[in-house]
Amino acid sequence: MWNTIIKNIFKRKEAVNLDRDDAQGGSAIISGNEAEGLKKIFGRSVRIRQVDAGSCNACEWECIALGNPVYDVSRYGIDFVASPRHADILLVTGPISKSMVLALRQTYRATPGPRIIIGCGDCTVDGGIYRGSYAVTDGLRGILPVAGIIPGCPPGPAEIARGVRLIVKGLIKE
Amino acid sequence: MTLRNGNEHYREVSPDEFRNECVSLWKKNCLPRLLFATDERETGQGFCLYAVFSSPGEDRFEIPFMKLAEGTFSFQSLTVDIPAFHWYEREIRDMFGLVPEGHPDERQLVLHDCYPKDIFPLRRDVTVEAIKERTDDQRIDRYPYIKVDGEAIYEIPVGPVHAGIIEPGHFRFSAVGETVYYLDPRLFYVHKGVEKHFESAGFNKGVALAERISGVSTIGHGVAYCRAVERMAGVSIPQKAVAGRTILLELERLYNHVGDIANMCAGTGFAVGYARGTSLREELQALNGRVTGSRFLRGALQLGGLSRDVLEHAQHILDTVLSVHDKFIKYKKFLFSDVGHMERLDNTGILPEEIARNLGATGPAARASGIQDDIRTSHPYLAYKRHAPEPFAELTGDALARLNVRAREIDYSVSVIQSLLSRPVTGGISADIPEIAAGSHALGYTEGPRGSVFYFVKAAEDGRPLRVKVRSASYCNWPVISFAVKGNIVPDFPLINKSFNLSYSGCDM
């Protein structure tokens, strides 16, 4: 183990540069030249509470992947937190199943303001592939005030990080 | 009346005999696979009930089925004799309004209290609008959890929104000090009505829906669905698709198993092990992305074969898989050299063989508890006719056994991929699907990373499915977790849960 640690100290870091649009994880859906980095926008601190509201679990895996050494978003000050009371952002995934509506609303109420609601994945737009089923609602917009939605099925880790950055940046400019 | 479709042997029995028939199969050591109902009133057949069993030692499914008489909305429960059917029967009660007489558990399973009690979604004459109109998503779910009485027993409620980035479900622990005495899980928070949705989506669109039943089990579900429909149409897929699908299935198993072993490190708080394992998983998912355009292998399947030629990337797949495998061997050695980590896994979350068998556990969870059950071996499909793994099982049934089963399967997956890629296959990647005859039906099955996946598809008169029954591996494995947790300390629950790697979405649908 000591060998690994010493080797890692001297080895070049191989984490993906999430500031770049060609970052690994599939082609960029949100294009454009983003001069400002994540660091600058969040001032090195943003806390995300992820809420699964009926997702197939692919979006969650991509959020989890953001924490692995390849993407390592905590170097930008982004962190996924355990409680909505610690959160700045609610990152909601899934088509909002009927059984989760109440829990989602309660999570929202437990989040202190100012709070930003971001949808993650195509399902949050209008139910996505499940649209028209009896057990899902017609998307996140009908339930909570949404700042923006990150498209993809599922969006890759780099896309989620970039999406969060773009949406928050848009709010700051306003 | 008997009916045969390949290895599926259907036998119609009267409602009175159905129970005896099932119990005699169970006593003959046939493995119960699934139990489901269909609503065939539109063709004058009424409600039908099918049970599927695997014959031991041969590639044969025994499928006794019965038709309920008109005006009958109940059947004799099988649960007391065959405990593996306890959830299936509760689900049938929720979704069809057919009451299993004598079932020991009268609580609702799938539908939460937001749904009306007198509407049964899977009945064919119930429309989506009718259900939506009467659903009130503000109604609080008052599920009667099983209460443990006694001195010093207290309850710990957890969820549905958990601390980590995981799916929603509520767990009610009854603990004595640190020790879990009983765990009552409440699932189906992510119920999306997928089985009903299949009926309106049509056969072709069903592929995308099946791919999204459970996030990381795209190919396991996708291939099972495609195979069911292809069997109904009587189509055999080209050799290239056979090899391609098998490779995709094994790629899926690889990234799941590597990820599961890494996640168990998260369960024990072993950060270095977690970081190294997730890096390996990331390499495999990046490979998935390059081969199919999706990190979760989505969109590569279509009815009749494949939608893209994955064998084009043969060299690339081989190089990455072999290099990851080399790293994995070192990684495994590293994990086993860490006493703290191993100590936590050893003897934790023991699932006794008897309970695994009675509740119908499947996949690595069953194989870690002494049950030699693998669909690839018992009912070989695709390229597994030549590459079926040797039957094996670990005996201890603890978290360490589940890790060992996965590590062994990783080695096997690599060898299957290697031997399939070493033989060039020519020809097309997809066959045409003719129109599917009304009333035709078939089973589709695969061994996914979490265990066996079953689909039963039946066609209606209007060229759409009359019924798509989905049975994911997690649906079988969720009920056993209460038993695996019993007697362990509460902080070990995340570790035990991770060692099973259960999908909420795959179970809730």
XYZ file of C-alpha atoms in Angstrom:
683
model
C 0.000 0.000 0.000
C 2.853 2.416 0.795
C 4.213 1.823 -2.689
C 0.866 2.833 -4.172
C 0.675 5.972 -2.080
C 4.234 7.066 -2.943
C 3.677 6.271 -6.609
C 0.481 8.325 -6.623
C 2.181 11.326 -5.068
C 4.599 11.596 -7.964
C 2.324 10.413 -10.751
C 0.577 12.918 -12.988
C -3.090 13.203 -12.045
C -5.323 11.513 -14.575
C -8.652 12.982 -13.600
C -10.783 14.291 -16.454
C -10.758 18.037 -16.953
C -14.434 18.865 -16.575
C -13.949 22.438 -17.733
C -13.444 21.239 -21.262
C -16.296 20.410 -23.570
C -14.604 17.337 -24.965
C -14.357 15.829 -21.509
C -14.759 12.056 -21.511
C -18.225 10.656 -21.080
C -19.811 10.953 -24.483
C -20.259 13.948 -26.727
C -21.178 17.234 -25.120
C -24.873 17.977 -25.368
C -24.463 21.475 -23.998
C -21.964 23.074 -26.333
C -20.285 26.461 -26.349
C -17.116 27.904 -25.034
C -17.105 28.032 -21.274
C -14.242 30.208 -20.227
C -15.166 30.253 -16.586
C -14.338 27.165 -14.645
C -16.403 25.436 -12.048
C -14.195 26.798 -9.306
C -14.971 30.376 -10.170
C -18.748 29.993 -10.227
C -19.250 28.046 -7.058
C -16.526 29.696 -5.095
C -15.356 26.214 -4.208
C -18.455 25.234 -2.331
C -21.697 23.790 -3.561
C -23.648 21.034 -1.887
C -25.946 18.765 -3.866
C -28.666 16.532 -2.492
C -29.617 13.917 -5.050
C -33.228 12.691 -4.952
C -34.313 9.655 -6.922
C -37.973 10.066 -7.848
C -38.556 6.993 -9.963
C -35.351 6.780 -11.956
C -34.122 3.481 -13.429
C -30.930 4.029 -11.402
C -28.635 4.868 -14.331
C -28.586 8.585 -13.425
C -27.644 7.695 -9.838
C -24.730 5.612 -11.029
C -23.474 8.555 -13.058
C -23.764 10.834 -10.013
C -21.841 8.263 -7.998
C -19.226 8.114 -10.753
C -18.649 11.855 -10.281
C -17.044 10.961 -6.970
C -14.589 8.401 -8.376
C -10.923 9.335 -8.945
C -11.480 9.780 -12.690
C -13.983 12.656 -12.376
C -13.425 13.612 -8.751
C -15.761 16.617 -8.582
C -14.891 17.359 -4.992
C -11.761 19.111 -6.322
C -14.165 21.804 -7.590
C -15.872 22.052 -4.225
C -18.917 20.094 -5.397
C -20.129 17.585 -2.863
C -23.076 15.258 -2.580
C -24.521 15.541 0.913
C -26.561 13.198 3.057
C -29.321 15.579 4.107
C -31.431 18.137 2.262
C -30.786 20.478 5.200
C -27.169 20.758 4.085
C -27.950 21.267 0.417
C -27.823 24.194 -2.021
C -29.062 22.148 -4.951
C -31.651 19.386 -5.257
C -30.703 17.179 -8.183
C -33.844 15.218 -9.044
C -33.811 12.159 -11.300
C -36.576 9.996 -12.741
C -40.094 10.581 -14.081
C -41.437 11.391 -10.566
C -43.416 8.291 -9.733
C -46.719 8.928 -7.955
C -45.475 7.145 -4.837
C -42.505 9.531 -4.591
C -44.290 12.868 -5.095
C -44.946 13.372 -1.404
C -41.405 12.418 -0.349
C -39.971 14.738 -2.995
C -42.086 17.668 -1.812
C -41.059 16.998 1.783
C -37.400 16.908 0.755
C -37.880 20.234 -0.995
C -39.459 21.761 2.098
C -36.545 20.501 4.183
C -34.025 22.275 1.956
C -33.137 25.763 3.193
C -33.332 28.657 0.724
C -31.901 29.857 -1.532
C -32.249 26.477 -3.199
C -31.844 25.441 -6.788
C -33.830 22.573 -8.315
C -32.183 20.802 -11.209
C -33.647 17.885 -13.141
C -31.223 15.206 -14.262
C -32.072 13.001 -17.239
C -34.724 12.959 -19.964
C -37.369 11.476 -17.649
C -37.554 14.668 -15.603
C -38.652 16.673 -18.666
C -42.014 14.976 -19.234
C -41.749 11.404 -17.985
C -39.479 10.446 -20.893
C -39.908 6.868 -21.995
C -42.498 6.298 -19.231
C -44.675 9.183 -20.386
C -48.312 8.119 -20.484
C -48.018 5.519 -17.748
C -50.510 5.657 -14.889
C -47.792 5.679 -12.257
C -45.748 8.710 -13.334
C -46.429 12.441 -13.408
C -45.836 14.749 -16.344
C -42.363 15.823 -15.363
C -40.613 17.762 -12.643
C -41.804 21.210 -13.755
C -45.330 20.464 -12.619
C -44.169 19.747 -9.079
C -41.253 21.994 -8.142
C -39.834 25.285 -9.502
C -37.103 24.001 -11.790
C -34.005 26.024 -12.702
C -32.953 23.743 -15.516
C -32.757 20.199 -16.790
C -29.708 18.211 -17.833
C -30.690 16.075 -20.846
C -29.501 12.554 -21.579
C -30.514 8.991 -20.860
C -28.555 9.034 -18.688
C -26.320 12.139 -18.953
C -22.690 11.108 -18.418
C -20.797 12.241 -15.328
C -19.025 15.025 -17.229
C -22.356 16.179 -18.653
C -23.941 16.319 -15.207
C -21.068 18.411 -13.836
C -21.170 20.701 -16.847
C -24.947 20.954 -16.742
C -24.969 21.950 -13.087
C -22.306 24.578 -13.801
C -24.194 26.069 -16.769
C -27.523 26.203 -14.964
C -26.075 27.850 -11.876
C -24.085 30.277 -14.006
C -27.252 31.273 -15.834
C -28.929 32.072 -12.516
C -26.016 34.195 -11.322
C -26.130 36.341 -14.468
C -29.810 37.057 -13.982
C -54.213 -30.111 -22.300
C -50.487 -29.861 -22.858
C -48.652 -27.508 -25.142
C -44.995 -27.321 -26.006
C -42.907 -24.421 -27.218
C -39.252 -25.432 -27.317
C -38.287 -26.138 -23.714
C -41.516 -24.649 -22.308
C -43.993 -27.358 -21.348
C -47.419 -25.858 -20.641
C -50.080 -27.941 -18.957
C -53.580 -26.710 -18.271
C -55.043 -27.890 -15.001
C -58.285 -27.097 -13.234
C -58.250 -24.462 -10.472
C -58.630 -27.225 -7.875
C -55.613 -29.149 -9.125
C -53.390 -26.127 -9.719
C -52.163 -26.014 -6.182
C -51.437 -29.748 -6.003
C -49.657 -29.628 -9.327
C -47.382 -26.791 -8.173
C -46.699 -28.383 -4.811
C -45.779 -31.713 -6.403
C -43.324 -29.945 -8.746
C -41.832 -28.097 -5.758
C -41.470 -31.396 -3.883
C -39.648 -32.817 -6.923
C -37.013 -30.115 -6.359
C -38.088 -28.033 -9.329
C -36.972 -24.419 -8.834
C -39.889 -21.955 -8.754
C -39.135 -19.158 -11.234
C -42.235 -17.027 -11.390
C -45.975 -16.911 -10.844
C -48.130 -14.434 -12.702
C -51.644 -13.724 -13.879
C -52.981 -12.624 -17.241
C -56.285 -10.996 -18.053
C -57.556 -12.788 -21.147
C -61.234 -11.960 -20.765
C -61.267 -10.282 -24.189
C -60.636 -13.675 -25.846
C -63.101 -15.447 -23.565
C -60.403 -17.164 -21.491
C -60.967 -15.190 -18.309
C -58.165 -14.611 -15.832
C -55.325 -17.125 -16.131
C -52.631 -17.993 -13.640
C -49.265 -19.373 -14.739
C -46.506 -20.853 -12.599
C -43.065 -21.485 -14.066
C -40.669 -24.067 -12.644
C -37.257 -25.273 -13.832
C -36.806 -29.025 -13.898
C -33.617 -29.998 -12.083
C -30.837 -31.273 -14.300
C -32.508 -30.678 -17.659
C -33.312 -27.781 -19.953
C -37.050 -27.853 -19.376
C -39.603 -25.435 -17.942
C -42.715 -26.900 -16.359
C -45.526 -24.386 -16.710
C -48.826 -25.436 -15.133
C -51.600 -22.906 -15.757
C -55.254 -22.533 -14.896
C -58.214 -20.467 -16.005
C -60.400 -18.931 -13.343
C -64.126 -19.427 -13.851
C -66.097 -16.331 -14.807
C -67.049 -14.305 -11.772
C -64.331 -15.867 -9.602
C -61.849 -13.400 -8.200
C -59.834 -15.616 -5.895
C -57.579 -18.634 -5.960
C -55.964 -20.902 -3.399
C -52.748 -19.418 -2.107
C -49.559 -21.414 -2.654
C -47.425 -19.422 -0.254
C -47.748 -21.702 2.736
C -46.343 -24.595 0.712
C -44.054 -22.661 -1.630
C -42.820 -19.550 0.231
C -41.036 -18.313 -2.909
C -44.423 -17.252 -4.289
C -45.346 -14.927 -1.403
C -44.599 -11.668 -3.207
C -46.009 -12.832 -6.542
C -49.374 -13.543 -4.938
C -49.508 -10.197 -3.160
C -48.630 -8.530 -6.452
C -51.416 -10.402 -8.266
C -53.857 -9.205 -5.595
C -52.761 -5.585 -6.050
C -52.595 -5.554 -9.815
C -55.462 -7.879 -10.845
C -57.719 -7.919 -7.812
C -57.466 -11.696 -7.582
C -57.298 -12.700 -3.939
C -54.949 -15.509 -2.872
C -57.107 -17.285 -0.277
C -55.088 -18.190 2.785
C -52.091 -15.948 2.118
C -50.493 -15.156 5.488
C -49.747 -11.514 4.586
C -52.729 -9.357 3.703
C -50.871 -6.074 3.255
C -50.594 -4.354 -0.098
C -47.293 -4.770 -1.844
C -46.915 -2.787 -5.057
C -49.504 -0.044 -4.811
C -49.038 2.579 -2.142
C -51.909 4.349 -0.475
C -51.905 7.089 -3.126
C -53.653 4.632 -5.435
C -57.349 3.816 -5.004
C -58.036 0.435 -3.415
C -60.640 -0.727 -5.909
C -58.815 -0.162 -9.197
C -56.563 -2.914 -10.462
C -54.124 -1.463 -13.000
C -53.255 -4.596 -14.943
C -56.844 -5.510 -15.758
C -57.231 -4.880 -19.482
C -60.451 -2.901 -19.133
C -58.924 -0.403 -16.705
C -57.657 2.634 -18.570
C -54.704 4.788 -17.630
C -57.003 7.810 -17.366
C -59.293 6.021 -14.921
C -56.378 5.253 -12.626
C -54.858 8.723 -12.920
C -58.163 10.394 -12.152
C -58.476 8.629 -8.821
C -54.829 8.716 -7.758
C -54.029 11.245 -5.070
C -50.287 11.625 -4.686
C -50.724 13.719 -1.537
C -52.172 10.808 0.416
C -49.737 9.545 3.048
C -48.771 5.897 2.838
C -49.896 4.152 6.045
C -48.244 0.803 5.590
C -48.717 -1.414 8.650
C -45.132 -2.379 9.401
C -44.568 -5.549 11.345
C -44.034 -4.538 14.948
C -41.721 -6.349 17.297
C -42.891 -6.108 20.883
C -40.732 -6.522 23.918
C -38.480 -4.812 26.368
C -35.575 -2.720 24.973
C -36.752 -3.043 21.375
C -36.784 0.190 19.461
C -37.501 1.051 15.850
C -35.225 2.834 13.405
C -37.067 4.191 10.374
C -34.893 4.927 7.318
C -35.903 6.396 3.974
C -37.434 6.638 1.440
C -34.892 9.408 0.754
C -31.577 7.952 1.898
C -28.300 9.546 2.900
C -26.314 8.240 -0.046
C -26.925 8.490 -3.775
C -29.221 5.488 -3.918
C -32.767 4.636 -4.834
C -35.758 5.191 -2.550
C -37.144 2.600 -0.194
C -38.182 2.618 3.436
C -36.581 0.311 5.978
C -38.007 -0.238 9.410
C -35.428 -1.826 11.704
C -36.473 -3.302 15.007
C -33.262 -3.339 16.981
C -32.090 -4.420 20.391
C -29.127 -2.204 21.116
C -26.972 -2.435 18.000
C -28.378 -5.743 16.869
C -31.081 -5.929 14.226
C -33.890 -8.136 15.357
C -36.162 -7.646 12.395
C -36.128 -5.612 9.192
C -39.335 -4.788 7.357
C -38.628 -3.150 4.001
C -41.247 -1.064 2.210
C -40.394 -0.851 -1.464
C -42.193 0.070 -4.687
C -41.598 3.805 -4.312
C -40.278 3.838 -7.886
C -43.204 1.868 -9.305
C -43.610 3.255 -12.814
C -46.336 0.976 -14.155
C -43.966 -0.455 -16.748
C -45.853 -3.723 -17.304
C -48.992 -1.828 -18.310
C -46.887 0.600 -20.337
C -45.475 -2.301 -22.377
C -49.006 -3.109 -23.539
C -49.474 0.286 -25.158
C -45.887 0.675 -26.378
C -45.983 -2.169 -28.913
C -43.377 -4.861 -29.489
C -40.615 -2.761 -31.080
C -40.656 0.077 -28.577
C -40.690 -2.501 -25.806
C -36.970 -3.077 -26.329
C -36.052 0.420 -25.118
C -38.438 0.038 -22.192
C -36.962 -3.331 -21.201
C -33.483 -1.800 -21.382
C -34.552 0.743 -18.779
C -36.187 -1.559 -16.233
C -33.032 -1.427 -14.170
C -30.198 1.023 -14.894
C -27.242 -1.323 -14.858
C -29.033 -4.382 -16.215
C -29.736 -3.107 -19.716
C -28.617 -6.146 -21.667
C -29.881 -8.721 -19.178
C -33.409 -7.334 -19.483
C -33.152 -6.307 -23.140
C -32.004 -9.710 -24.351
C -34.599 -11.554 -22.240
C -37.379 -9.425 -23.760
C -36.047 -9.745 -27.320
C -35.720 -13.500 -26.964
C -39.299 -13.846 -25.774
C -40.639 -11.900 -28.761
C -38.319 -13.686 -31.192
C -39.535 -17.044 -29.915
C -43.118 -15.919 -30.425
C -42.298 -14.968 -34.006
C -40.302 -18.147 -34.564
C -37.198 -16.213 -35.629
C -33.664 -17.403 -35.067
C -31.110 -14.621 -34.966
C -27.900 -14.609 -37.088
C -24.646 -15.993 -35.669
C -23.084 -12.559 -35.424
C -25.933 -11.355 -33.215
C -25.588 -14.470 -31.056
C -21.908 -13.735 -30.446
C -22.514 -9.991 -30.070
C -25.310 -10.396 -27.533
C -23.277 -12.853 -25.490
C -20.346 -10.435 -25.424
C -22.636 -7.605 -24.346
C -24.097 -9.782 -21.577
C -20.619 -10.559 -20.294
C -19.457 -6.931 -20.581
C -22.443 -6.014 -18.441
C -21.611 -8.674 -15.883
C -17.990 -7.478 -15.806
C -18.633 -3.833 -15.025
C -21.341 -4.720 -12.516
C -19.276 -7.264 -10.626
C -16.194 -5.031 -10.528
C -18.397 -2.154 -9.345
C -20.080 -4.344 -6.712
C -16.773 -5.442 -5.257
C -15.702 -1.786 -5.122
C -19.007 -0.823 -3.482
C -18.496 -3.363 -0.746
C -15.369 -1.345 0.114
C -17.603 1.709 0.476
C -19.738 -0.384 2.835
C -16.765 -1.026 5.094
C -15.382 2.506 4.775
C -12.279 1.273 2.936
C -11.630 4.367 0.810
C -8.541 3.186 -1.092
C -10.228 -0.041 -2.136
C -13.293 1.895 -3.239
C -11.260 4.374 -5.286
C -9.268 1.673 -7.066
C -12.341 -0.447 -7.782
C -14.420 2.409 -9.154
C -11.537 3.408 -11.436
C -11.622 -0.077 -12.939
C -15.373 0.111 -13.329
C -14.960 3.465 -15.046
C -12.558 1.923 -17.582
C -15.137 -0.740 -18.394
C -17.961 1.768 -18.696
C -15.856 3.949 -20.977
C -15.353 0.830 -23.105
C -19.140 0.306 -23.146
C -19.488 3.883 -24.346
C -17.092 3.381 -27.215
C -18.622 0.048 -28.281
C -22.325 0.928 -28.128
C -22.456 4.709 -27.689
C -23.862 4.312 -24.182
C -21.981 3.767 -20.946
C -24.826 1.461 -19.944
C -24.856 -0.458 -23.256
C -28.226 1.005 -24.230
C -29.508 1.031 -27.777
C -27.420 -1.896 -29.052
C -30.322 -4.351 -29.188
C -33.282 -4.651 -31.501
C -35.800 -7.369 -32.196
C -34.104 -9.898 -34.481
C -30.540 -9.179 -33.416
C -28.373 -6.126 -32.895
C -28.770 -2.556 -34.087
C -25.037 -2.040 -34.362
C -22.142 -4.346 -35.048
C -20.350 -4.570 -31.718
C -17.869 -7.086 -33.134
C -16.326 -4.261 -35.185
C -14.630 -3.221 -31.964
C -13.280 -6.715 -31.268
C -9.657 -5.703 -30.817
C -10.563 -2.772 -28.635
C -12.826 -4.859 -26.392
C -10.183 -7.547 -26.048
C -7.375 -5.123 -25.177
C -9.389 -3.255 -22.549
C -10.928 -6.336 -20.963
C -7.571 -8.092 -20.662
C -5.844 -5.046 -19.235
C -8.656 -4.466 -16.722
C -8.538 -8.133 -15.783
C -4.800 -7.881 -15.059
C -5.443 -4.885 -12.846
C -8.366 -6.652 -11.210
C -6.200 -9.613 -10.191
C -3.815 -7.215 -8.436
C -6.762 -5.349 -6.942
C -8.230 -8.543 -5.549
C -4.912 -9.472 -3.986
C -4.786 -6.018 -2.451
C -8.306 -6.399 -0.979
C -7.545 -9.804 0.455
C -4.374 -8.492 2.073
C -6.352 -5.932 4.078
C -7.318 -7.564 7.329
C -9.751 -4.834 8.405
C -11.805 -5.126 5.225
C -11.852 -8.919 5.189
C -12.741 -9.060 8.853
C -15.871 -7.014 8.148
C -16.961 -9.242 5.253
C -16.292 -12.543 6.931
C -19.355 -13.939 8.702
C -21.425 -10.834 7.934
C -24.929 -11.085 6.519
C -25.172 -14.841 6.372
C -27.979 -16.111 4.179
C -28.682 -19.740 5.120
C -29.189 -22.106 2.211
C -32.608 -23.230 3.382
C -33.973 -19.686 3.381
C -32.362 -18.887 0.025
C -33.996 -21.976 -1.457
C -37.415 -21.465 0.109
C -37.617 -17.812 -0.890
C -36.260 -18.487 -4.374
C -33.074 -16.394 -4.201
C -31.173 -16.149 -7.465
C -27.828 -15.181 -8.971
C -24.645 -14.561 -6.973
C -26.742 -14.334 -3.782
C -27.984 -17.911 -4.277
C -24.635 -19.217 -5.498
C -22.950 -17.829 -2.387
C -25.412 -19.798 -0.253
C -24.820 -23.221 -1.722
C -27.385 -23.233 -4.550
C -25.857 -24.212 -7.873
C -28.271 -22.303 -10.028
C -27.212 -20.461 -13.133
C -29.530 -20.037 -16.121
C -26.490 -20.129 -18.402
C -25.863 -23.711 -17.296
C -29.364 -25.017 -16.612
C -31.106 -23.486 -19.655
C -28.274 -22.594 -22.067
C -29.091 -19.839 -24.557
C -27.133 -17.831 -27.146
C -23.449 -18.800 -27.118
C -23.755 -20.394 -23.678
C -24.701 -23.604 -25.446
C -20.932 -23.951 -25.942
C -19.744 -21.732 -23.103
C -21.875 -22.699 -20.125
C -20.025 -22.173 -16.842
C -19.377 -25.169 -14.626
C -21.973 -25.334 -11.846
C -20.453 -24.165 -8.587
C -21.437 -22.602 -5.298
C -19.834 -21.160 -2.207
C -21.160 -22.618 1.003
C -20.802 -19.972 3.693
C -23.454 -17.523 2.436
C -21.792 -14.435 3.944
C -20.693 -11.193 2.302
C -17.253 -12.667 1.646
C -18.811 -15.601 -0.210
C -20.724 -13.181 -2.399
C -17.473 -11.358 -3.160
C -15.791 -14.647 -4.034
C -18.630 -15.664 -6.342
C -18.333 -12.364 -8.195
C -14.551 -12.548 -8.444
C -14.816 -16.020 -9.919
C -17.465 -14.891 -12.403
C -15.270 -12.005 -13.517
C -12.562 -14.502 -14.487
C -15.134 -16.559 -16.342
C -16.613 -13.568 -18.195
C -13.160 -12.587 -19.423
C -12.522 -16.099 -20.720
C -15.889 -16.182 -22.532
C -15.255 -12.808 -24.175
C -11.774 -13.934 -25.160
C -12.891 -17.165 -26.785
C -15.837 -15.540 -28.584
C -13.642 -12.824 -30.029
C -10.960 -15.249 -31.127
C -13.337 -16.785 -33.661
C -14.322 -14.517 -36.552
C -18.052 -14.515 -37.341
C -19.442 -13.279 -40.645
C -22.935 -12.455 -41.829
C -25.644 -9.973 -40.922
C -26.390 -8.582 -37.493
C -30.176 -8.797 -37.557
C -33.017 -10.925 -38.872
C -36.431 -9.632 -39.964
C -39.316 -10.101 -37.568
C -42.559 -11.236 -39.240
C -45.912 -10.144 -37.886
C -46.553 -11.692 -34.516
C -49.603 -13.939 -34.420
C -52.361 -13.049 -31.974
C -52.396 -15.285 -28.927
C -48.791 -16.484 -29.339
C -46.690 -16.380 -26.217
C -43.211 -17.289 -24.990
C -40.731 -17.017 -22.162
C -37.471 -15.106 -22.467
C -34.726 -15.468 -19.919
C -31.130 -14.529 -19.247
C -28.683 -14.698 -16.396
C -28.014 -11.043 -15.652
C -25.344 -9.790 -13.263
C -27.782 -10.004 -10.319
C -29.307 -13.333 -11.283
C -31.996 -14.762 -13.510
C -34.241 -12.411 -15.471
C -37.530 -13.698 -16.878
C -39.985 -12.235 -19.351
C -43.305 -13.709 -20.372
C -44.857 -12.055 -23.395
C -48.257 -12.800 -24.909
C -49.692 -11.113 -27.999
C -53.191 -9.609 -28.187
C -55.498 -9.412 -31.201
C -54.487 -5.839 -32.025
C -50.814 -6.602 -32.739
C -49.655 -5.329 -29.372
C -48.682 -7.269 -26.271
C -51.579 -8.523 -24.147
C -49.279 -9.103 -21.237
C -45.611 -8.556 -20.547
C -44.580 -10.037 -17.235
C -41.182 -8.870 -16.068
C -39.376 -10.680 -13.291
C -36.027 -9.201 -12.400
C -33.443 -10.849 -10.178
C -33.875 -8.261 -7.430
C -37.559 -9.134 -7.072
C -36.435 -12.567 -5.827
C -33.574 -11.305 -3.695
C -35.230 -8.416 -1.823
C -37.280 -10.622 0.524
C -34.200 -12.589 1.637
C -32.367 -9.530 2.873
C -34.477 -9.381 6.040
C -33.099 -12.790 6.931
C -29.512 -11.978 5.997
C -29.585 -8.868 8.198
C -31.070 -10.544 11.254
C -28.610 -10.733 14.128
C -26.139 -8.325 12.497
C -25.460 -4.836 13.790
C -27.204 -1.870 12.198
C -23.956 -0.334 10.775
C -23.411 -3.526 8.798
C -26.684 -3.106 6.928
C -25.216 -0.932 4.130
C -22.464 -3.485 3.635
C -24.917 -6.398 3.504
C -27.167 -4.465 1.152
C -24.223 -3.715 -1.123
C -23.072 -7.321 -1.077
C -26.452 -8.271 -2.579
C -26.502 -5.254 -4.918
C -30.264 -5.077 -5.202
C -32.046 -2.907 -7.703
C -35.077 -0.971 -6.457
C -36.206 0.041 -9.915
C -35.868 -3.503 -11.249
C -38.040 -4.737 -8.405
C -40.603 -1.919 -8.322
C -40.923 -1.339 -12.093
